[in-house]
Amino acid sequence: MPQFEAGTFDVIVIGAGHAGVEAAYASAKMGASTLVLTMNLDMIAFMPCNPSLGGPAKGIVVREIDALGGAMGKVIDKTHIQMRMLNTGKGPAVRALRAQADKVLYQQEMKRMLEDEEHLSLHQGVVEELIVEDGEVKGVLTQIGAIYRAKTVIVTTGTFLRGEVIIGDLKYSSGPNNQMPSIKLADSLRELGFDTVRFKTGTPPRVNSNTVDYSKTEIQPGDETPRAFSFETTEFITDQLPCWLTYTSPLTHQLINENLHLSPMYSGVIKGKGPSYCPSIEDKIVRFADKSRHQIFLEPEGRNTREMYVQGLSTSLPEHVQRKMIESVPGLEKAQMLRAGYAIEYDAIVPTQLWPTLETKKIKNLYTAGQLNGTSGYEEAAAQGIMAGINAASRVLGKEEVVLGRADAYIGVLIDDLVTKGTSEPYRLLTSRAEYRLLLRHDNADLRLTEIGHTLGMISDERYAKFVVKKQQIEEEIERLRKVSVKPEEAVQTIIEAAGGTALREPMKAADLLKRPEMKYDEISKVVPPETACTPDVAEQVEISIKYEGYIEKAMQQVNRMKKMENKKIPEGIDYHAISGLAKEARANLSDVRPLSIAQASRISGVNPADISILLVYIEQGKIAKISG
Amino acid sequence: MQFDTIAAISTPMGEGAIAIVRISGDEAVEIADRLFRSPSGKRLVDSSSHTIHYGHLVDPSTDETVEEIMVSLMKAPKTFTREDVIELNCHGGLVSVNRVLRLVLQYGARLAEPGEFTKRAFLNGRIDLSQSEAVMDLIRAKTDRAMNVALNQMDGKLSRLIGELRQALLETLAQVEVNIDYPEYDDVEEMTIPLMIEKGEWVRSEIIKLLSTSSQGRILREGLSTVIIGRPNVGKSSLLNSLVQENKAIVTDIAGTTRDIIEEYVNVKGVPLKLVDTAGIRETEDLVERIGVERSRQVLKEADLVILLLNGSEALSPEDERLLETIRPMDAIIVVNKTDLPQQIDIETVKQLAGQKHVITTSILQDEGVDELEETIASLFFGGGIEAEDPTYVSNERHIALLHQAKTSIEDAIQAAEARVPIDMIQIDITRTWELLGEIVGDTVQDSLINQLFSQFCLGK
């Protein structure tokens, strides 16, 4: 194959899934000339599994991406068929937005956004090799011999690396949804010396919604209150489509039990490690044999299709068993199956081979993001994508790298977990992975990250100006409520009693009154009205900040303590084997991960507090030696 | 945590006019302010650095005054560790200084590891390179020893009990987490507030039970604090010397422990005996006379065991009768000494006044009956006469402090639940309780929660 020079860029992104599009969008927005190479332009931002975005932790990630100036929030706001706020009955820390996506519209909208982006080029092509010289990536080589040169390269190949689809005893080389797998690029990465693991994930069958008997299901409508992920969204979709809920039947369970020997999970065909939080239906029935039924959600895949996603029925049993399984579910007795469910195995990179910027430790200027790094989920992929894009562009533009901390964002938790602890199964974000989830809320994502996005040039000045005003209003209103007194007057008592509270006996500060469990900002603002009414956004922040002050303060104390350890940097090139006193396991794991700070070191498995002490003393020793030497 | 606030007794363990509890770290001043009351009401945080303050140390839970103290306030960076340092100067004596330390630990500090103040001084750049090797050695040695000590100290039953509590908390947490991360899954029972309160109350009561055993644990650790009383010249010194000479002194490895104190810890037939204030007994012969009736009552009250010596060669005096009356509610042994002389005492009256207590006759001078006394002490101790039957001990000061913090934490959770605070806030204090209990058994791995989540519940889409 003759080779030819096809162009030079600042950043090349391989792949245009959820990680790739955010990476490219971010780097282009920052002003770096960016090329996206994808096998199939029609598959940009494709959702091969569930047609939804958000939910606990993940929904907050979408908000964070938006606060940084990313694409996902804006696109889903324009293309969803339904939105719901989850966990409204619980505290503010765990509220999360979830959208059902119109898959096709989502792809189209994302593609158009990329096409419109000034510094961004899209091109269809299959990358087969990374060009690496002296431990630095220099570009990529495609199937047709095109050489693209670049200062940095971001690999976001998802589940395509040596992908294999498995249904029953059928196993064939394939990317998701029968797309081409990526074999040569996988070889290229292995030749460069990257360690990989074999992971597995799966998807349920789809049915034709015209053939569903809805009378046997429960309707699950969207929220009536208009909602949006993006802080910039001003137009809301009101025409929503419902989802439907049904359950497995005893027959479903019987069918699965009778056909377990045909399941590649149990016959040994599947060797990859699947996610425990996303088990197949056969897994659920085997592991939780005492459960008499499992929920099945029917989710439309879009407005212009009858295709319906059967959430809860993820399986890799042979197709003839899948058909019977579907028929055994109330409401689906006559359902026509459009596609069978399948499992997919793929290569993932061991993520401890990455710096927290997502640059690989082995090859300079090479970044990896998304499912390739061992995660699962569109949002997790997008989160890494935007950070890889930011850091690759920063490298080219001579800006400082950006690493979000565990107290800054779920994105920070996700990346720190990956590069510090690695993962033994496809990694999914859960709110319980965050130590400071009270600080990492859905509602304050903008307050946490807009500043960063603006500094990077990803947030427009106009949006930033609005943000500054909002922030100021919040501070002023909190300050006001701390100062102003509420007196036990007739009108005040009426409002308090109407809210279900007990009357005031003596005057109290408005902020203290707001701390009563039954009081909301709405009531407080009636009792002591502000000069100009606050927007609901501002009111929400004021209410949360005051109501949960004690808890927030406690969390902040923890954060500050951790920050101290975070600020204790570990010099590069430290030889852990030369430090006597470190435990053997600690030595090995520290050498592997090469943590950048004492805090990161302390999170590595097998590193105990005594090792940290010794490490601290060792580092301090070196500093003093340098000064005196 | 590397930079939290630590505390320890920084004077040699033993008799001195004063003992010092040192606190170092960001919260040192705050913790001291929680416990310290100055006559002027001025708080330490508002006082200038490198000043000394007179006042009282108060147990905030009871508002009871624990000690009359002097507080040295030294704010960072001009301190030994370059952190905020507080030194609480209290009366000498193990009991009082231990109580002060315990309060400090209960109200937010962590017990310092050996050499930790020095280590911090080093890490904060206060000590030069030549000393760093020594610090490394210290940490290394500490690790090995601490591991052995931890292994030996950790009562299997205690760690099992803590394990059960943690498992209960973990299951509660897992359920809360599932409700949060999978809000639409009806397979999982909603963790309700009443259920949470119920679980919390159970954990709380178990922690309280454990804490109530801590005084028995203390006996094993510090020795059975024993006071010998009696009229002048009855043979208290002789008995003390006899006990010390016959029994091998327990060698403690506490740095700087004075010879006096070592000799006062004696092992009597396997019972660690700590002879309280014996220096005083030696000097003046009469504790009661020396320190007055009120103070002696106080010493008696704190003793685990009282040995009352009576002079067999004299008739029972009104003072003897008063002493017999005083020790009536206590664990005590009555020793009628000087059987080598003609007996004047009415032994039947003594037995009558002694009630259920053991009465032993000895001639310490001729070494008669001392053995019987020792047997009696041992049988009282092992036979449950002194110690309770449940052999689960919380004997380690660090463990006690952690249990107190865990108790506060679970109480915060219960209180929040009762005030109908959202469940994900209550969870913060439950998680904290779980972590604190985990520190006792040396296990706070976050991942176990996530593993629990997926093994306990059928999740996923």
CSV table of N, CA, C and O in Angstrom, one decimal, chain A residues 102-181:
chain,number,residue,atom,x,y,z
A,102,ASP,N,-33.6,10.4,21.8
A,102,ASP,CA,-33.9,9.9,20.5
A,102,ASP,C,-32.5,9.7,19.8
A,102,ASP,O,-31.8,10.6,19.5
A,103,LYS,N,-32.2,8.4,19.7
A,103,LYS,CA,-30.8,8.0,19.3
A,103,LYS,C,-30.4,8.6,18.0
A,103,LYS,O,-29.3,9.1,17.9
A,104,VAL,N,-31.3,8.6,17.0
A,104,VAL,CA,-30.9,9.1,15.7
A,104,VAL,C,-30.7,10.6,15.7
A,104,VAL,O,-29.7,11.1,15.2
A,105,LEU,N,-31.7,11.3,16.3
A,105,LEU,CA,-31.6,12.7,16.4
A,105,LEU,C,-30.3,13.1,17.2
A,105,LEU,O,-29.7,14.1,16.8
A,106,TYR,N,-30.0,12.4,18.2
A,106,TYR,CA,-28.8,12.7,19.0
A,106,TYR,C,-27.6,12.7,18.2
A,106,TYR,O,-26.8,13.6,18.2
A,107,GLN,N,-27.5,11.6,17.3
A,107,GLN,CA,-26.3,11.5,16.5
A,107,GLN,C,-26.3,12.6,15.5
A,107,GLN,O,-25.2,13.2,15.2
A,108,GLN,N,-27.4,12.9,14.9
A,108,GLN,CA,-27.5,14.0,13.8
A,108,GLN,C,-27.1,15.3,14.4
A,108,GLN,O,-26.3,16.0,13.8
A,109,GLU,N,-27.6,15.6,15.6
A,109,GLU,CA,-27.3,16.9,16.2
A,109,GLU,C,-25.8,17.0,16.6
A,109,GLU,O,-25.2,18.0,16.4
A,110,MET,N,-25.3,15.9,17.1
A,110,MET,CA,-23.9,15.9,17.5
A,110,MET,C,-23.0,16.1,16.3
A,110,MET,O,-22.0,16.8,16.3
A,111,LYS,N,-23.4,15.4,15.2
A,111,LYS,CA,-22.6,15.5,14.0
A,111,LYS,C,-22.6,16.9,13.4
A,111,LYS,O,-21.5,17.4,13.1
A,112,ARG,N,-23.7,17.5,13.4
A,112,ARG,CA,-23.9,18.9,12.9
A,112,ARG,C,-23.0,19.8,13.8
A,112,ARG,O,-22.3,20.7,13.3
A,113,MET,N,-23.1,19.6,15.1
A,113,MET,CA,-22.3,20.5,16.0
A,113,MET,C,-20.8,20.4,15.7
A,113,MET,O,-20.1,21.4,15.7
A,114,LEU,N,-20.3,19.2,15.4
A,114,LEU,CA,-18.9,19.0,15.1
A,114,LEU,C,-18.6,19.7,13.8
A,114,LEU,O,-17.6,20.3,13.6
A,115,GLU,N,-19.5,19.4,12.8
A,115,GLU,CA,-19.3,20.0,11.5
A,115,GLU,C,-19.2,21.5,11.5
A,115,GLU,O,-18.5,22.1,10.8
A,116,ASP,N,-20.0,22.1,12.4
A,116,ASP,CA,-20.0,23.6,12.5
A,116,ASP,C,-18.8,24.2,13.3
A,116,ASP,O,-18.6,25.4,13.3
A,117,GLU,N,-18.1,23.3,13.9
A,117,GLU,CA,-17.0,23.8,14.8
A,117,GLU,C,-15.8,24.3,14.0
A,117,GLU,O,-15.3,23.5,13.1
A,118,GLU,N,-15.3,25.5,14.2
A,118,GLU,CA,-14.3,26.1,13.4
A,118,GLU,C,-13.0,25.3,13.2
A,118,GLU,O,-12.6,25.1,12.1
A,119,HIS,N,-12.4,24.9,14.3
A,119,HIS,CA,-11.1,24.3,14.1
A,119,HIS,C,-11.2,22.8,14.0
A,119,HIS,O,-10.2,22.1,14.2
A,120,LEU,N,-12.3,22.3,13.6
A,120,LEU,CA,-12.5,20.8,13.7
A,120,LEU,C,-12.7,20.2,12.3
A,120,LEU,O,-13.5,20.8,11.5
A,121,SER,N,-12.0,19.2,11.9
A,121,SER,CA,-12.2,18.5,10.7
A,121,SER,C,-12.7,17.1,11.0
A,121,SER,O,-12.1,16.4,11.8
A,122,LEU,N,-13.7,16.7,10.2
A,122,LEU,CA,-14.2,15.3,10.4
A,122,LEU,C,-13.7,14.5,9.2
A,122,LEU,O,-13.8,15.0,8.0
A,123,HIS,N,-13.3,13.3,9.4
A,123,HIS,CA,-13.0,12.5,8.2
A,123,HIS,C,-13.2,11.0,8.5
A,123,HIS,O,-13.0,10.5,9.6
A,124,GLN,N,-13.8,10.3,7.5
A,124,GLN,CA,-14.0,8.9,7.6
A,124,GLN,C,-12.8,8.1,7.2
A,124,GLN,O,-12.2,8.3,6.1
A,125,GLY,N,-12.3,7.3,8.1
A,125,GLY,CA,-11.0,6.5,7.8
A,125,GLY,C,-10.7,5.6,8.9
A,125,GLY,O,-11.2,5.8,10.0
A,126,VAL,N,-10.0,4.5,8.6
A,126,VAL,CA,-9.8,3.5,9.6
A,126,VAL,C,-8.3,3.6,9.9
A,126,VAL,O,-7.4,3.3,9.1
A,127,VAL,N,-8.0,4.0,11.2
A,127,VAL,CA,-6.6,4.1,11.6
A,127,VAL,C,-6.1,2.7,12.0
A,127,VAL,O,-6.8,1.9,12.7
A,128,GLU,N,-5.0,2.3,11.4
A,128,GLU,CA,-4.4,1.0,11.7
A,128,GLU,C,-3.1,1.1,12.5
A,128,GLU,O,-2.7,0.1,13.1
A,129,GLU,N,-2.5,2.2,12.6
A,129,GLU,CA,-1.2,2.3,13.2
A,129,GLU,C,-1.0,3.6,13.8
A,129,GLU,O,-1.3,4.7,13.2
A,130,LEU,N,-0.3,3.6,15.0
A,130,LEU,CA,0.1,4.9,15.6
A,130,LEU,C,1.6,5.1,15.1
A,130,LEU,O,2.4,4.2,15.2
A,131,ILE,N,1.9,6.3,14.7
A,131,ILE,CA,3.3,6.6,14.3
A,131,ILE,C,4.0,7.1,15.6
A,131,ILE,O,3.6,8.2,16.1
A,132,VAL,N,5.0,6.4,16.0
A,132,VAL,CA,5.7,6.7,17.3
A,132,VAL,C,7.1,6.8,17.0
A,132,VAL,O,7.7,5.9,16.4
A,133,GLU,N,7.8,7.9,17.4
A,133,GLU,CA,9.2,8.0,17.3
A,133,GLU,C,9.8,8.5,18.6
A,133,GLU,O,9.3,9.4,19.2
A,134,ASP,N,10.8,7.7,19.0
A,134,ASP,CA,11.5,8.1,20.3
A,134,ASP,C,10.5,8.3,21.5
A,134,ASP,O,10.6,9.2,22.2
A,135,GLY,N,9.6,7.4,21.6
A,135,GLY,CA,8.6,7.4,22.7
A,135,GLY,C,7.6,8.6,22.6
A,135,GLY,O,7.0,8.9,23.6
A,136,GLU,N,7.5,9.2,21.4
A,136,GLU,CA,6.5,10.2,21.3
A,136,GLU,C,5.6,9.9,20.1
A,136,GLU,O,6.1,9.5,19.1
A,137,VAL,N,4.4,10.2,20.2
A,137,VAL,CA,3.5,9.9,19.1
A,137,VAL,C,3.6,11.1,18.1
A,137,VAL,O,3.7,12.2,18.5
A,138,LYS,N,3.6,10.7,16.8
A,138,LYS,CA,3.8,11.8,15.8
A,138,LYS,C,2.6,11.8,14.8
A,138,LYS,O,2.5,12.7,14.0
A,139,GLY,N,1.8,10.8,14.8
A,139,GLY,CA,0.7,10.8,13.9
A,139,GLY,C,0.1,9.4,13.8
A,139,GLY,O,0.4,8.6,14.6
A,140,VAL,N,-0.8,9.3,12.7
A,140,VAL,CA,-1.4,8.0,12.5
A,140,VAL,C,-1.4,7.6,11.1
A,140,VAL,O,-1.3,8.4,10.2
A,141,LEU,N,-1.5,6.3,10.9
A,141,LEU,CA,-1.5,5.8,9.5
A,141,LEU,C,-2.9,5.1,9.3
A,141,LEU,O,-3.3,4.3,10.2
A,142,THR,N,-3.5,5.3,8.2
A,142,THR,CA,-4.8,4.7,8.0
A,142,THR,C,-4.7,3.5,7.0
A,142,THR,O,-3.7,3.3,6.4
A,143,GLN,N,-5.8,2.8,6.9
A,143,GLN,CA,-6.0,1.6,6.1
A,143,GLN,C,-5.5,1.9,4.6
A,143,GLN,O,-4.9,1.0,4.0
A,144,ILE,N,-5.8,3.1,4.1
A,144,ILE,CA,-5.5,3.4,2.7
A,144,ILE,C,-4.2,4.0,2.5
A,144,ILE,O,-3.8,4.5,1.4
A,145,GLY,N,-3.4,4.0,3.6
A,145,GLY,CA,-2.0,4.6,3.5
A,145,GLY,C,-1.9,6.0,3.7
A,145,GLY,O,-0.8,6.6,3.5
A,146,ALA,N,-3.0,6.7,4.2
A,146,ALA,CA,-2.9,8.1,4.5
A,146,ALA,C,-2.1,8.3,5.8
A,146,ALA,O,-2.4,7.6,6.8
A,147,ILE,N,-1.2,9.2,5.8
A,147,ILE,CA,-0.4,9.6,7.0
A,147,ILE,C,-0.9,10.9,7.5
A,147,ILE,O,-0.8,11.9,6.8
A,148,TYR,N,-1.4,11.0,8.7
A,148,TYR,CA,-1.8,12.2,9.3
A,148,TYR,C,-0.8,12.5,10.4
A,148,TYR,O,-0.6,11.7,11.3
A,149,ARG,N,-0.2,13.7,10.4
A,149,ARG,CA,0.7,14.0,11.4
A,149,ARG,C,0.0,14.9,12.5
A,149,ARG,O,-0.9,15.7,12.2
A,150,ALA,N,0.5,14.8,13.7
A,150,ALA,CA,-0.1,15.6,14.8
A,150,ALA,C,0.8,15.7,15.9
A,150,ALA,O,1.7,14.9,16.1
A,151,LYS,N,0.6,16.7,16.7
A,151,LYS,CA,1.4,16.9,17.9
A,151,LYS,C,0.9,16.0,19.0
A,151,LYS,O,1.7,15.6,19.9
A,152,THR,N,-0.4,15.8,19.0
A,152,THR,CA,-1.0,14.9,20.0
A,152,THR,C,-2.0,14.0,19.4
A,152,THR,O,-2.7,14.4,18.4
A,153,VAL,N,-2.2,12.8,19.9
A,153,VAL,CA,-3.2,11.9,19.4
A,153,VAL,C,-4.1,11.3,20.6
A,153,VAL,O,-3.5,11.0,21.7
A,154,ILE,N,-5.4,11.3,20.4
A,154,ILE,CA,-6.3,10.8,21.4
A,154,ILE,C,-6.9,9.5,20.9
A,154,ILE,O,-7.6,9.6,19.8
A,155,VAL,N,-6.8,8.4,21.5
A,155,VAL,CA,-7.4,7.2,21.1
A,155,VAL,C,-8.7,6.9,21.9
A,155,VAL,O,-8.7,6.9,23.1
A,156,THR,N,-9.8,6.8,21.2
A,156,THR,CA,-11.1,6.6,21.8
A,156,THR,C,-11.9,5.5,21.0
A,156,THR,O,-12.9,5.8,20.4
A,157,THR,N,-11.4,4.3,21.1
A,157,THR,CA,-11.9,3.3,20.2
A,157,THR,C,-13.0,2.4,20.9
A,157,THR,O,-13.4,1.4,20.3
A,158,GLY,N,-13.4,2.8,22.1
A,158,GLY,CA,-14.5,2.1,22.7
A,158,GLY,C,-14.4,0.6,22.9
A,158,GLY,O,-13.3,0.1,23.3
A,159,THR,N,-15.4,-0.1,22.4
A,159,THR,CA,-15.3,-1.6,22.5
A,159,THR,C,-14.9,-2.2,21.2
A,159,THR,O,-15.1,-3.4,20.9
A,160,PHE,N,-14.3,-1.4,20.3
A,160,PHE,CA,-13.9,-1.9,19.0
A,160,PHE,C,-12.7,-2.7,18.9
A,160,PHE,O,-12.5,-3.5,18.0
A,161,LEU,N,-11.8,-2.5,19.9
A,161,LEU,CA,-10.5,-3.2,19.9
A,161,LEU,C,-10.6,-4.7,20.0
A,161,LEU,O,-11.0,-5.2,21.1
A,162,ARG,N,-10.4,-5.4,18.9
A,162,ARG,CA,-10.5,-6.9,18.9
A,162,ARG,C,-11.9,-7.3,19.4
A,162,ARG,O,-12.0,-8.2,20.1
A,163,GLY,N,-12.9,-6.5,19.0
A,163,GLY,CA,-14.3,-6.8,19.5
A,163,GLY,C,-14.8,-8.1,18.9
A,163,GLY,O,-14.5,-8.5,17.8
A,164,GLU,N,-15.5,-8.8,19.8
A,164,GLU,CA,-16.1,-10.1,19.4
A,164,GLU,C,-17.6,-10.1,19.9
A,164,GLU,O,-17.8,-10.0,21.1
A,165,VAL,N,-18.5,-10.3,19.0
A,165,VAL,CA,-19.9,-10.4,19.4
A,165,VAL,C,-20.2,-11.9,19.7
A,165,VAL,O,-19.8,-12.8,19.0
A,166,ILE,N,-21.0,-12.1,20.8
A,166,ILE,CA,-21.3,-13.5,21.2
A,166,ILE,C,-22.8,-13.6,21.4
A,166,ILE,O,-23.4,-12.9,22.2
A,167,ILE,N,-23.4,-14.5,20.7
A,167,ILE,CA,-24.8,-14.9,20.9
A,167,ILE,C,-24.9,-16.4,20.9
A,167,ILE,O,-24.6,-17.0,19.9
A,168,GLY,N,-25.3,-17.0,22.1
A,168,GLY,CA,-25.3,-18.4,22.2
A,168,GLY,C,-23.9,-18.9,22.0
A,168,GLY,O,-22.9,-18.4,22.5
A,169,ASP,N,-23.8,-19.9,21.1
A,169,ASP,CA,-22.4,-20.4,20.8
A,169,ASP,C,-21.8,-19.8,19.6
A,169,ASP,O,-20.7,-20.2,19.1
A,170,LEU,N,-22.5,-18.8,19.1
A,170,LEU,CA,-22.0,-18.0,17.9
A,170,LEU,C,-21.1,-16.9,18.4
A,170,LEU,O,-21.4,-16.2,19.3
A,171,LYS,N,-19.9,-16.9,17.8
A,171,LYS,CA,-18.9,-15.8,18.3
A,171,LYS,C,-18.2,-15.3,17.0
A,171,LYS,O,-17.7,-16.1,16.3
A,172,TYR,N,-18.3,-14.1,16.8
A,172,TYR,CA,-17.6,-13.5,15.6
A,172,TYR,C,-17.0,-12.2,15.8
A,172,TYR,O,-17.4,-11.4,16.7
A,173,SER,N,-15.9,-11.9,15.1
A,173,SER,CA,-15.2,-10.7,15.2
A,173,SER,C,-16.0,-9.5,14.7
A,173,SER,O,-16.5,-9.5,13.6
A,174,SER,N,-16.3,-8.5,15.6
A,174,SER,CA,-17.2,-7.4,15.3
A,174,SER,C,-17.1,-6.3,16.3
A,174,SER,O,-16.9,-6.6,17.5
A,175,GLY,N,-17.3,-5.1,15.8
A,175,GLY,CA,-17.6,-4.0,16.8
A,175,GLY,C,-19.0,-4.1,17.2
A,175,GLY,O,-19.7,-5.0,16.8
A,176,PRO,N,-19.5,-3.1,18.0
A,176,PRO,CA,-20.9,-3.2,18.5
A,176,PRO,C,-21.8,-3.0,17.3
A,176,PRO,O,-21.5,-2.3,16.3
A,177,ASN,N,-22.9,-3.7,17.4
A,177,ASN,CA,-24.0,-3.5,16.4
A,177,ASN,C,-23.4,-3.9,15.0
A,177,ASN,O,-23.7,-3.2,14.0
A,178,ASN,N,-22.7,-4.9,14.9
A,178,ASN,CA,-22.1,-5.4,13.6
A,178,ASN,C,-21.3,-4.4,12.8
A,178,ASN,O,-21.2,-4.5,11.6
A,179,GLN,N,-20.7,-3.5,13.5
A,179,GLN,CA,-19.7,-2.6,12.9
A,179,GLN,C,-18.4,-3.3,12.8
A,179,GLN,O,-18.1,-4.3,13.4
A,180,MET,N,-17.5,-2.7,12.0
A,180,MET,CA,-16.1,-3.3,11.8
A,180,MET,C,-15.4,-3.3,13.1
A,180,MET,O,-15.4,-2.2,13.8
A,181,PRO,N,-14.7,-4.3,13.5
A,181,PRO,CA,-13.9,-4.2,14.7
A,181,PRO,C,-12.5,-3.6,14.3
A,181,PRO,O,-12.2,-3.4,13.2
